[in-house]
């Protein structure tokens, strides 16, 4: 575990990065005590700057909100340099990616998802919070395809309640209500309803109701409230979207009305319930007893610590156990792992090792000096050129001296003893007096010749080996069914031709891109008012995939394009992918 993650040691096992943002990195990890997978958002304080208040706002909201459709906060670890925010892990990814994969969702599936989003938003409103940044990128799916609302960094909780007007313009432009883009006073609940309308439209249609190439045109479309109504939309869907995307906020449908709207309740025969299914204030004796037994304390004392909800490691353990129990999963705890402690004996042993290592370093330096002096005297008799003398000295330092003690030997001799009785043995070669340049029985001239050959090999380019490496690097990646990624297939069998056409298509659209191997990394810049910022960064890679007729050894592999959004606006990414891939000569499906 790297140095900056020491605060997580013996608590979480870090696995891999599953997300990155402007100032945060999200790691997949395992909660060691329970074995539960979690997501840890890691933020470096130095890079937060003016966004520090957003982190604190989000933490306050997540501590106050406990709902089955809001990603649960488990633990907050703050160090002098970092924030570590441990959250519920949602393995299904973003709702946006789900929409892109499905193109568009059926009305019944859209209704099911919308009811879950509505339940989370209504619950947040009942606690006095307006989200203000509702969009598919801020909704995740867990392993059971249940939606979880995330990212409360822009939320607001007016001191006078949600009936108090707000002034801060925030959120994503394509989801912003007309009153937001006009910089008017607004109610948080009303702008959330508008954003949910845009989100519902995206579920039903697979694209956004308001979209444009520049911000001015986009704002005009939002202000007018005009959007396309595809033929596949039912009359009930059209009617609900009109009531949610109403530019007159006084006529816009309210959350209370949405909960029992006819379209929303169709097939479910009941209004949307928004009360939380989790009650963390009530004591669960089974979970408390498990924790008490693990820590060797009384159950009442254990509950006294947990009930404070400090969002420390005890809080995280209790919440995870309780959520697993409510999901019908087995609950158990691993043996408690104590943090490492150093006794006096250990310190003495470490100090002795340090002295031995320093002694080894000193003797090694003496050998270098002694060896160079001997070689200089020896070579002076041969009257060799200065350059050759330098090469010989370098050869000695690089290839002869390190042989005095291999890495494995050094590690062996400097290993920390497991018991105080064990002593740290000195390296064998330290007991010998340096004998010129050789160990017993070694020929001086022979060692010079071997070392000179090594130097010559270092200085001479290995053309065949270099060429092989280049050829290997220039081969497209071969995907298998195990590769989970978004791809577009082509009818071409030439990856080089597809790559060149893809590059031309990006350049024709004015997209800045860097090429490495068969990968193109593109960036879309913001407008002039936000120079030096990027609206979007993405990656397109030309790969090979085995033909569907995989049994045949002679069947040629398919040339495909792997797509990956790295950072930025998801809908802009989708639009660019569609345009660029359609510009390639090879047909893309």
Coordinates of C-alpha atoms in Angstrom, one line a residue:
X1 CA 0.0 0.0 0.0
X2 CA 1.5 3.3 -1.0
X3 CA 2.5 5.8 1.7
X4 CA -0.5 8.1 1.3
X5 CA -2.9 5.2 1.9
X6 CA -1.4 4.2 5.3
X7 CA -4.5 5.5 7.0
X8 CA -6.4 2.5 5.4
X9 CA -3.9 -0.1 6.6
X10 CA -5.5 -3.1 8.4
X11 CA -8.9 -1.6 7.6
X12 CA -9.3 -1.9 3.9
X13 CA -7.5 -3.8 1.1
X14 CA -7.2 -1.5 -1.9
X15 CA -7.8 -3.3 -5.3
X16 CA -8.0 -1.0 -8.3
X17 CA -9.1 2.4 -9.5
X18 CA -12.8 2.4 -10.7
X19 CA -13.3 6.1 -11.3
X20 CA -11.6 9.4 -11.5
X21 CA -12.9 13.0 -11.3
X22 CA -11.6 16.5 -11.3
X23 CA -10.1 16.3 -7.9
X24 CA -10.9 12.7 -6.7
X25 CA -10.0 9.1 -7.4
X26 CA -12.3 6.3 -6.5
X27 CA -10.8 2.9 -5.5
X28 CA -12.5 -0.5 -5.2
X29 CA -11.5 -2.0 -1.8
X30 CA -12.5 -4.7 0.6
X31 CA -13.6 -4.0 4.2
X32 CA -11.3 -6.5 5.9
X33 CA -13.5 -7.3 9.0
X34 CA -16.6 -8.1 7.0
X35 CA -15.2 -9.0 3.5
X36 CA -17.7 -6.5 1.9
X37 CA -16.7 -4.6 -1.2
X38 CA -16.7 -0.8 -0.8
X39 CA -15.8 2.3 -2.9
X40 CA -13.3 4.7 -1.4
X41 CA -13.2 8.2 -2.7
X42 CA -9.7 9.6 -2.2
X43 CA -9.1 13.4 -2.4
X44 CA -5.9 15.3 -1.8
X45 CA -6.5 18.4 0.2
X46 CA -3.8 20.4 -1.7
X47 CA -5.8 20.0 -5.0
X48 CA -9.2 20.7 -3.6
X49 CA -8.8 24.5 -3.3
X50 CA -12.1 26.3 -3.5
X51 CA -13.9 22.9 -3.8
X52 CA -13.2 22.0 -0.2
X53 CA -16.6 23.4 0.8
X54 CA -18.2 21.0 -1.6
X55 CA -16.6 18.0 0.1
X56 CA -17.8 19.2 3.5
X57 CA -21.3 19.9 2.1
X58 CA -21.5 16.4 0.7
X59 CA -20.3 14.8 3.9
X60 CA -22.9 16.7 6.0
X61 CA -25.7 15.5 3.6
X62 CA -24.6 11.9 3.5
X63 CA -24.4 11.7 7.2
X64 CA -28.0 13.0 7.5
X65 CA -29.4 10.9 4.7
X66 CA -30.0 7.1 5.0
X67 CA -32.1 5.7 2.2
X68 CA -32.1 2.5 0.2
X69 CA -31.8 4.5 -3.1
X70 CA -29.0 6.8 -1.9
X71 CA -25.5 5.4 -1.8
X72 CA -24.6 4.9 1.9
X73 CA -21.7 6.6 3.6
X74 CA -19.8 4.2 5.8
X75 CA -16.7 5.9 7.1
X76 CA -14.8 9.2 6.8
X77 CA -11.0 9.2 7.4
X78 CA -9.3 12.6 7.4
X79 CA -5.6 13.0 7.5
X80 CA -3.5 16.2 7.3
X81 CA -3.2 15.6 3.5
X82 CA -6.2 13.5 2.4
X83 CA -9.9 12.7 2.7
X84 CA -10.9 9.1 2.5
X85 CA -14.6 8.7 2.1
X86 CA -15.8 5.1 2.2
X87 CA -19.1 4.5 0.4
X88 CA -21.4 1.6 -0.6
X89 CA -20.0 0.0 -3.7
X90 CA -22.3 -0.2 -6.8
X91 CA -21.0 -2.7 -9.2
X92 CA -23.5 -1.9 -12.0
X93 CA -21.8 1.4 -13.0
X94 CA -23.5 4.6 -14.1
X95 CA -27.1 4.8 -15.3
X96 CA -25.8 6.8 -18.3
X97 CA -23.7 3.9 -19.5
X98 CA -26.7 1.6 -19.1
X99 CA -28.8 3.9 -21.3
X100 CA -26.0 4.0 -23.9
X101 CA -25.8 0.2 -23.9
X102 CA -29.6 -0.2 -24.3
X103 CA -30.0 2.7 -26.7
X104 CA -33.3 3.5 -24.9
X105 CA -35.3 1.8 -22.2
X106 CA -38.8 0.4 -22.5
X107 CA -41.6 2.4 -20.9
X108 CA -41.9 -0.1 -18.1
X109 CA -38.2 -0.2 -17.3
X110 CA -38.0 3.6 -17.5
X111 CA -40.9 3.7 -15.0
X112 CA -39.2 1.3 -12.6
X113 CA -36.0 3.3 -12.6
X114 CA -37.8 6.7 -12.4
X115 CA -39.8 5.5 -9.4
X116 CA -36.5 4.7 -7.6
X117 CA -35.0 8.1 -8.4
X118 CA -38.2 9.9 -7.4
X119 CA -38.2 8.0 -4.1
X120 CA -34.6 9.1 -3.3
X121 CA -35.3 12.7 -4.3
X122 CA -38.6 12.9 -2.3
X123 CA -36.8 11.5 0.7
X124 CA -34.0 14.1 0.4
X125 CA -36.6 16.9 0.1
X126 CA -38.4 15.6 3.2
X127 CA -35.0 16.1 5.0
X128 CA -34.7 19.6 3.7
X129 CA -32.1 18.9 0.9
X130 CA -32.3 19.8 -2.8
X131 CA -29.8 17.8 -4.9
X132 CA -29.4 20.4 -7.7
X133 CA -27.3 18.1 -9.9
X134 CA -29.6 15.2 -11.0
X135 CA -28.3 13.5 -14.1
X136 CA -27.7 9.8 -15.2
X137 CA -24.0 10.1 -14.4
X138 CA -25.0 10.7 -10.7
X139 CA -27.1 7.6 -10.5
X140 CA -25.4 4.2 -10.0
X141 CA -26.7 0.6 -10.3
X142 CA -25.8 -2.0 -7.8
X143 CA -25.5 -5.8 -8.5
X144 CA -29.3 -6.2 -8.3
X145 CA -29.9 -3.3 -10.8
X146 CA -31.2 -1.1 -8.0
X147 CA -30.5 2.6 -8.4
X148 CA -28.4 4.6 -6.0
X149 CA -28.2 8.4 -6.0
X150 CA -24.7 9.9 -5.5
X151 CA -22.8 13.2 -5.5
X152 CA -24.4 15.6 -3.1
X153 CA -21.6 18.1 -3.5
X154 CA -23.9 20.8 -5.0
X155 CA -26.9 20.1 -2.7
X156 CA -28.5 22.8 -0.7
X157 CA -30.3 22.8 2.6
X158 CA -31.8 26.3 3.2
X159 CA -32.1 27.2 6.8
X160 CA -35.7 28.2 6.3
X161 CA -36.7 25.0 4.5
X162 CA -37.1 24.2 0.8
X163 CA -39.7 27.0 0.5
X164 CA -36.8 29.5 0.8
X165 CA -35.4 30.8 -2.5
X166 CA -31.8 30.1 -3.6
X167 CA -29.5 32.2 -5.8
X168 CA -26.5 30.0 -6.7
X169 CA -26.4 28.8 -10.3
X170 CA -25.0 25.3 -10.4
X171 CA -25.4 21.9 -12.0
X172 CA -25.0 20.7 -15.6
X173 CA -26.4 23.1 -18.4
X174 CA -28.3 20.4 -20.3
X175 CA -30.2 19.5 -17.1
X176 CA -30.7 23.1 -15.8
X177 CA -34.1 24.6 -15.4
X178 CA -34.9 27.9 -17.2
X179 CA -34.9 29.9 -14.0
X180 CA -31.3 28.7 -13.3
X181 CA -29.9 29.7 -16.6
X182 CA -31.6 33.1 -16.3
X183 CA -29.9 33.6 -12.9
X184 CA -33.2 34.1 -11.2
X185 CA -34.1 33.2 -7.7
X186 CA -35.4 29.6 -7.6
X187 CA -36.7 26.8 -5.3
X188 CA -34.5 23.8 -5.0
X189 CA -37.4 21.4 -5.2
X190 CA -38.6 22.9 -8.5
X191 CA -35.2 22.7 -10.3
X192 CA -34.9 19.1 -9.2
X193 CA -38.3 18.3 -10.8
X194 CA -37.1 19.8 -14.1
X195 CA -33.8 17.8 -14.0
X196 CA -35.9 14.6 -13.3
X197 CA -37.9 15.4 -16.4
X198 CA -34.8 15.6 -18.5
X199 CA -33.6 12.4 -16.9
X200 CA -36.9 10.6 -17.7
X201 CA -36.7 11.8 -21.3
X202 CA -33.2 10.3 -21.6
X203 CA -34.5 7.0 -20.2
X204 CA -37.4 6.9 -22.7
X205 CA -35.6 8.3 -25.8
X206 CA -31.9 7.6 -25.4
X207 CA -31.0 11.2 -26.0
X208 CA -31.5 14.6 -24.4
X209 CA -34.5 16.9 -25.0
X210 CA -32.3 20.0 -25.1
X211 CA -28.9 19.8 -26.9
X212 CA -26.8 22.2 -29.0
X213 CA -23.3 22.7 -30.2
X214 CA -22.9 26.0 -28.3
X215 CA -24.1 27.2 -24.9
X216 CA -26.1 30.1 -26.3
X217 CA -28.3 28.0 -28.6
X218 CA -28.7 25.5 -25.7
X219 CA -30.0 28.2 -23.4
X220 CA -32.4 29.4 -26.0
X221 CA -33.9 25.9 -26.4
X222 CA -34.3 25.5 -22.7
X223 CA -35.9 28.9 -22.3
X224 CA -38.4 28.2 -25.0
X225 CA -39.1 24.7 -23.7
X226 CA -39.3 23.2 -27.2
X227 CA -38.1 19.6 -27.6
X228 CA -38.7 16.6 -30.0
X229 CA -41.4 14.1 -29.1
X230 CA -40.4 10.8 -30.8
X231 CA -43.2 8.6 -32.2
X232 CA -42.6 5.8 -29.8
X233 CA -43.6 7.9 -26.7
X234 CA -47.0 7.0 -25.3
X235 CA -49.5 9.7 -24.7
X236 CA -49.1 9.2 -20.9
X237 CA -45.3 9.7 -21.2
X238 CA -45.7 12.8 -23.3
X239 CA -48.2 14.3 -20.9
X240 CA -45.9 13.7 -17.8
X241 CA -42.9 15.1 -19.6
X242 CA -44.8 18.3 -20.5
X243 CA -45.8 18.8 -16.9
X244 CA -42.2 18.3 -15.7
X245 CA -40.5 20.3 -18.4
X246 CA -42.8 23.3 -17.9
X247 CA -40.9 26.5 -18.3
X248 CA -43.4 28.3 -16.0
X249 CA -42.2 27.0 -12.6
X250 CA -45.6 27.8 -10.9
X251 CA -47.3 25.5 -13.3
X252 CA -44.6 22.8 -13.1
X253 CA -45.7 19.6 -11.4
X254 CA -44.7 19.2 -7.7
X255 CA -42.9 16.2 -6.1
X256 CA -46.0 15.3 -4.0
X257 CA -48.1 15.1 -7.3
X258 CA -45.4 13.0 -9.0
X259 CA -45.5 10.4 -6.2
X260 CA -49.1 9.5 -7.1
X261 CA -49.2 10.4 -10.8
X262 CA -51.1 8.0 -13.0
X263 CA -48.2 7.3 -15.3
X264 CA -45.8 6.7 -12.4
X265 CA -48.2 4.3 -10.5
X266 CA -49.3 2.4 -13.7
X267 CA -48.6 -1.3 -13.1
X268 CA -47.6 -0.8 -9.4
X269 CA -51.1 0.2 -8.2
X270 CA -49.7 2.4 -5.4
X271 CA -47.9 5.7 -5.0
X272 CA -44.1 5.9 -4.7
X273 CA -43.0 5.3 -1.1
X274 CA -40.1 7.5 -0.1
X275 CA -39.6 6.5 3.6
X276 CA -36.3 4.9 4.3
X277 CA -36.2 1.1 4.7
X278 CA -33.1 1.5 6.9
X279 CA -33.4 2.5 10.6
X280 CA -29.9 2.8 11.9
X281 CA -31.0 4.4 15.2
X282 CA -32.5 1.1 16.5
X283 CA -30.1 -1.3 18.1
X284 CA -29.5 -4.6 16.4
X285 CA -28.4 -7.0 19.1
X286 CA -26.9 -9.6 16.7
X287 CA -24.6 -7.1 15.0
X288 CA -23.6 -5.4 18.2
X289 CA -22.8 -8.8 19.8
X290 CA -20.6 -9.8 16.9
X291 CA -18.6 -6.5 17.2
X292 CA -18.4 -6.8 21.0
X293 CA -17.1 -10.4 20.8
X294 CA -14.5 -9.4 18.2
X295 CA -13.2 -6.5 20.4
X296 CA -13.6 -8.2 23.7
X297 CA -15.9 -5.6 25.3
X298 CA -19.4 -5.5 26.8
X299 CA -22.4 -5.3 24.4
X300 CA -23.7 -2.1 26.1
X301 CA -20.2 -0.5 25.8
X302 CA -20.0 -1.5 22.1
X303 CA -23.5 0.0 21.4
X304 CA -22.5 3.2 23.2
X305 CA -19.6 3.7 20.8
X306 CA -21.6 2.7 17.7
X307 CA -24.7 4.8 18.5
X308 CA -22.6 8.0 18.4
X309 CA -22.4 7.6 14.6
X310 CA -19.0 9.1 14.3
X311 CA -18.5 7.5 10.9
X312 CA -15.3 5.9 12.1
X313 CA -14.3 2.2 11.6
X314 CA -16.9 1.0 14.2
X315 CA -19.6 2.8 12.4
X316 CA -18.6 1.3 9.1
X317 CA -18.5 -2.2 10.5
X318 CA -21.9 -1.9 12.1
X319 CA -23.6 -0.3 9.0
X320 CA -22.1 -3.0 6.7
X321 CA -23.3 -5.8 9.0
X322 CA -26.8 -4.3 9.3
X323 CA -27.1 -3.8 5.5
X324 CA -25.9 -7.3 4.8
X325 CA -28.5 -8.6 7.3
X326 CA -31.3 -6.7 5.7
X327 CA -30.3 -8.1 2.3
X328 CA -30.5 -11.7 3.7
X329 CA -26.7 -12.2 3.5
X330 CA -24.7 -14.0 6.1
X331 CA -23.0 -11.8 8.7
X332 CA -19.7 -12.6 10.4
X333 CA -16.5 -10.8 11.4
X334 CA -12.9 -11.8 10.8
X335 CA -10.4 -11.9 13.7
X336 CA -9.5 -8.4 14.7
X337 CA -6.2 -7.2 13.2
X338 CA -4.2 -5.0 15.5
X339 CA -2.1 -2.1 14.2
X340 CA 1.6 -2.8 14.2
X341 CA 3.4 -1.8 17.4
X342 CA 7.2 -1.6 18.1
X343 CA 8.7 -2.8 21.4
X344 CA 12.1 -1.8 22.7
X345 CA 13.7 -5.1 21.6
X346 CA 12.4 -4.5 18.0
X347 CA 13.8 -1.1 18.0
X348 CA 17.2 -2.4 19.1
X349 CA 17.2 -5.0 16.3
X350 CA 16.2 -2.4 13.7
X351 CA 19.0 -0.1 14.9
X352 CA 21.5 -3.0 14.7
X353 CA 20.3 -3.7 11.1
X354 CA 20.8 -0.1 10.3
X355 CA 24.4 -0.1 11.6
X356 CA 25.1 -3.3 9.6
X357 CA 23.8 -1.8 6.5
X358 CA 25.8 1.4 7.0
X359 CA 28.9 -0.8 7.6
X360 CA 28.2 -2.7 4.4
X361 CA 27.9 0.5 2.4
X362 CA 31.1 1.9 3.9
X363 CA 33.1 -1.2 3.0
X364 CA 31.6 -1.3 -0.4
X365 CA 32.7 2.3 -1.0
X366 CA 36.2 1.4 0.1
X367 CA 36.3 -1.5 -2.3
X368 CA 35.3 0.9 -5.2
X369 CA 38.1 3.3 -4.3
X370 CA 40.6 0.6 -3.8
X371 CA 39.6 -1.1 -7.1
X372 CA 39.8 2.0 -9.1
X373 CA 43.2 2.9 -7.8
X374 CA 44.6 -0.6 -8.6
X375 CA 43.1 -0.5 -12.1
X376 CA 44.4 3.0 -12.8
X377 CA 47.9 1.8 -11.9
X378 CA 47.5 -1.3 -14.0
X379 CA 46.2 0.5 -17.1
X380 CA 48.9 3.2 -16.9
X381 CA 51.4 0.5 -17.8
X382 CA 49.4 -0.4 -20.9
X383 CA 49.3 3.3 -22.0
X384 CA 45.7 3.0 -23.1
X385 CA 43.7 6.0 -24.3
X386 CA 41.8 8.1 -21.8
X387 CA 38.4 7.1 -23.1
X388 CA 39.2 3.4 -22.7
X389 CA 40.4 4.1 -19.2
X390 CA 37.1 5.7 -18.4
X391 CA 35.2 2.8 -19.9
X392 CA 37.2 0.4 -17.8
X393 CA 36.4 2.3 -14.6
X394 CA 32.7 2.4 -15.4
X395 CA 32.8 -1.2 -16.2
X396 CA 34.3 -1.9 -12.8
X397 CA 31.7 0.1 -10.9
X398 CA 28.7 -1.2 -12.9
X399 CA 29.5 -4.9 -13.1
X400 CA 32.2 -5.9 -10.7
X401 CA 31.4 -4.1 -7.5
X402 CA 27.7 -5.0 -7.2
X403 CA 28.8 -8.6 -7.3
X404 CA 30.2 -8.2 -3.8
X405 CA 26.7 -8.9 -2.4
X406 CA 23.6 -9.8 -4.4
X407 CA 20.2 -8.3 -3.6
X408 CA 19.0 -11.6 -2.3
X409 CA 22.0 -11.9 0.0
X410 CA 21.6 -8.4 1.3
X411 CA 17.9 -9.0 2.0
X412 CA 18.8 -12.2 3.8
X413 CA 21.5 -10.6 6.0
X414 CA 19.4 -7.6 6.9
X415 CA 16.2 -9.4 7.6
X416 CA 14.5 -8.4 10.9
X417 CA 14.7 -11.4 13.3
X418 CA 11.4 -12.8 14.5
X419 CA 12.5 -13.3 18.1
X420 CA 14.8 -11.2 20.3
X421 CA 17.2 -14.1 20.7
X422 CA 18.1 -14.2 17.0
X423 CA 21.1 -12.1 15.9
X424 CA 21.6 -10.4 12.6
X425 CA 24.6 -12.2 11.0
X426 CA 27.2 -10.0 9.2
X427 CA 27.6 -10.7 5.4
X428 CA 30.3 -13.2 4.7
X429 CA 32.2 -10.9 2.4
X430 CA 32.6 -8.3 5.2
X431 CA 35.0 -10.6 7.1
X432 CA 37.4 -10.8 4.2
X433 CA 40.1 -8.2 3.6
X434 CA 39.9 -6.8 0.1
X435 CA 42.4 -8.5 -2.2
X436 CA 42.9 -6.2 -5.1
X437 CA 40.0 -6.8 -7.5
X438 CA 39.4 -10.5 -7.2
X439 CA 38.1 -13.2 -5.0
X440 CA 40.3 -16.2 -4.4
X441 CA 41.1 -18.0 -7.6
X442 CA 39.7 -15.3 -9.9
X443 CA 41.9 -14.0 -12.8
X444 CA 42.3 -10.2 -13.1
X445 CA 42.5 -10.1 -16.9
X446 CA 39.5 -12.5 -17.3
X447 CA 37.3 -10.2 -15.2
X448 CA 38.4 -7.2 -17.3
X449 CA 37.4 -9.0 -20.5
X450 CA 34.1 -10.1 -19.2
X451 CA 33.2 -6.6 -18.0
X452 CA 34.4 -5.0 -21.2
X453 CA 32.0 -7.2 -23.1
X454 CA 29.2 -6.1 -20.9
X455 CA 30.0 -2.5 -21.5
X456 CA 30.2 -3.1 -25.2
X457 CA 26.8 -4.7 -25.2
X458 CA 25.3 -1.8 -23.3
X459 CA 26.7 0.8 -25.7
X460 CA 25.8 -1.2 -28.8
X461 CA 22.1 -1.0 -30.0
X462 CA 20.4 -4.4 -30.1
X463 CA 18.7 -3.9 -33.4
X464 CA 16.9 -7.2 -33.5
X465 CA 15.6 -7.0 -29.9
X466 CA 14.4 -3.4 -30.4
X467 CA 12.7 -4.2 -33.6
X468 CA 10.8 -7.1 -32.0
X469 CA 9.7 -4.8 -29.2
X470 CA 8.4 -2.3 -31.6
X471 CA 6.5 -4.9 -33.6
X472 CA 4.9 -6.2 -30.5
X473 CA 3.9 -2.7 -29.4
X474 CA 2.3 -2.0 -32.8
X475 CA 0.0 -5.0 -32.7
X476 CA -3.6 -4.3 -31.9
X477 CA -5.0 -5.6 -28.6
X478 CA -6.9 -8.8 -28.9
X479 CA -10.1 -8.7 -26.9
X480 CA -11.9 -11.7 -25.5
X481 CA -15.4 -12.3 -24.2
X482 CA -14.0 -11.6 -20.7
X483 CA -13.1 -8.0 -21.7
X484 CA -16.0 -5.8 -20.3
X485 CA -16.0 -2.7 -22.5
X486 CA -18.0 -0.6 -25.0
X487 CA -17.1 -1.5 -28.6
X488 CA -18.2 -0.7 -32.1
X489 CA -17.7 -3.4 -34.8
X490 CA -16.5 -2.7 -38.3
X491 CA -16.6 -4.6 -41.5
X492 CA -12.9 -4.0 -42.2
X493 CA -10.2 -6.6 -41.8
X494 CA -7.4 -4.0 -41.8
X495 CA -6.8 -2.4 -38.4
X496 CA -4.2 0.1 -39.8
X497 CA -6.8 1.4 -42.3
X498 CA -9.5 1.8 -39.6
X499 CA -7.0 3.6 -37.3
X500 CA -6.1 6.1 -40.1
X501 CA -9.7 6.8 -40.9
X502 CA -10.6 7.2 -37.3
X503 CA -7.7 9.7 -36.8
X504 CA -8.9 11.6 -39.9
X505 CA -12.4 11.7 -38.6
X506 CA -11.3 13.2 -35.3
X507 CA -9.1 15.8 -36.9
X508 CA -11.9 16.8 -39.3
X509 CA -14.1 17.6 -36.4
X510 CA -11.3 19.7 -34.8
X511 CA -10.7 17.4 -31.9
X512 CA -7.2 17.5 -30.4
X513 CA -5.9 13.9 -30.2
X514 CA -2.7 12.0 -29.3
X515 CA -1.9 8.7 -30.9
X516 CA 0.0 5.9 -29.2
X517 CA 0.1 2.5 -30.9
X518 CA -3.6 1.8 -32.0
X519 CA -5.0 4.1 -29.3
X520 CA -6.3 7.7 -29.9
X521 CA -6.8 9.9 -26.9
X522 CA -9.0 12.9 -27.7
X523 CA -9.8 16.1 -25.8
X524 CA -12.6 18.6 -26.4
X525 CA -11.9 22.0 -25.2
X526 CA -14.3 24.3 -23.4
X527 CA -15.3 27.6 -24.9
X528 CA -13.0 30.7 -24.7
X529 CA -14.3 31.8 -21.4
X530 CA -12.9 28.7 -19.8
X531 CA -9.7 28.3 -21.6
X532 CA -7.2 25.7 -20.3
X533 CA -10.1 23.5 -19.2
X534 CA -11.4 20.4 -21.1
X535 CA -15.1 19.7 -21.5
X536 CA -14.4 16.0 -22.4
X537 CA -11.5 13.5 -22.7
X538 CA -12.0 10.1 -24.1
X539 CA -10.1 7.1 -25.7
X540 CA -10.7 5.2 -28.9
X541 CA -8.6 2.1 -29.5
X542 CA -8.6 -0.2 -32.6
X543 CA -8.6 -3.8 -31.4
X544 CA -9.1 -7.3 -32.8
X545 CA -11.8 -9.7 -31.6
X546 CA -12.2 -13.4 -32.6
X547 CA -14.8 -14.0 -35.2
X548 CA -18.2 -15.3 -34.1
X549 CA -17.3 -18.5 -36.0
X550 CA -14.5 -19.0 -33.5
X551 CA -14.2 -22.7 -34.1
X552 CA -12.6 -22.2 -37.4
X553 CA -8.9 -21.7 -37.2
X554 CA -9.0 -19.9 -40.6
X555 CA -11.7 -17.3 -39.7
X556 CA -10.3 -13.8 -39.7
X557 CA -10.7 -11.7 -36.5
X558 CA -13.0 -8.8 -36.4
X559 CA -11.6 -5.2 -36.3
X560 CA -13.5 -3.3 -33.6
X561 CA -13.2 0.1 -31.9
X562 CA -13.1 0.1 -28.1
X563 CA -14.6 3.3 -26.6
X564 CA -13.9 4.8 -23.2
X565 CA -14.9 8.1 -21.6
X566 CA -12.1 9.3 -19.3
X567 CA -13.5 12.5 -18.0
X568 CA -16.2 15.1 -18.7
X569 CA -19.7 15.4 -20.1
X570 CA -21.2 12.0 -20.9
X571 CA -23.7 13.1 -23.5
X572 CA -21.1 15.1 -25.4
X573 CA -19.0 11.9 -25.4
X574 CA -21.9 9.9 -26.8
X575 CA -22.6 12.5 -29.5
X576 CA -19.0 12.7 -30.6
X577 CA -18.7 8.9 -30.7
X578 CA -21.7 8.6 -33.0
X579 CA -20.5 11.4 -35.3
X580 CA -16.9 10.3 -35.5
X581 CA -17.6 6.6 -35.9
X582 CA -20.1 7.3 -38.7
X583 CA -17.4 9.3 -40.5
X584 CA -15.1 6.3 -40.8
X585 CA -15.0 4.5 -44.2
X586 CA -15.5 1.1 -42.7
X587 CA -19.1 0.6 -41.8
X588 CA -19.6 0.8 -38.0
X589 CA -22.5 -1.0 -36.3

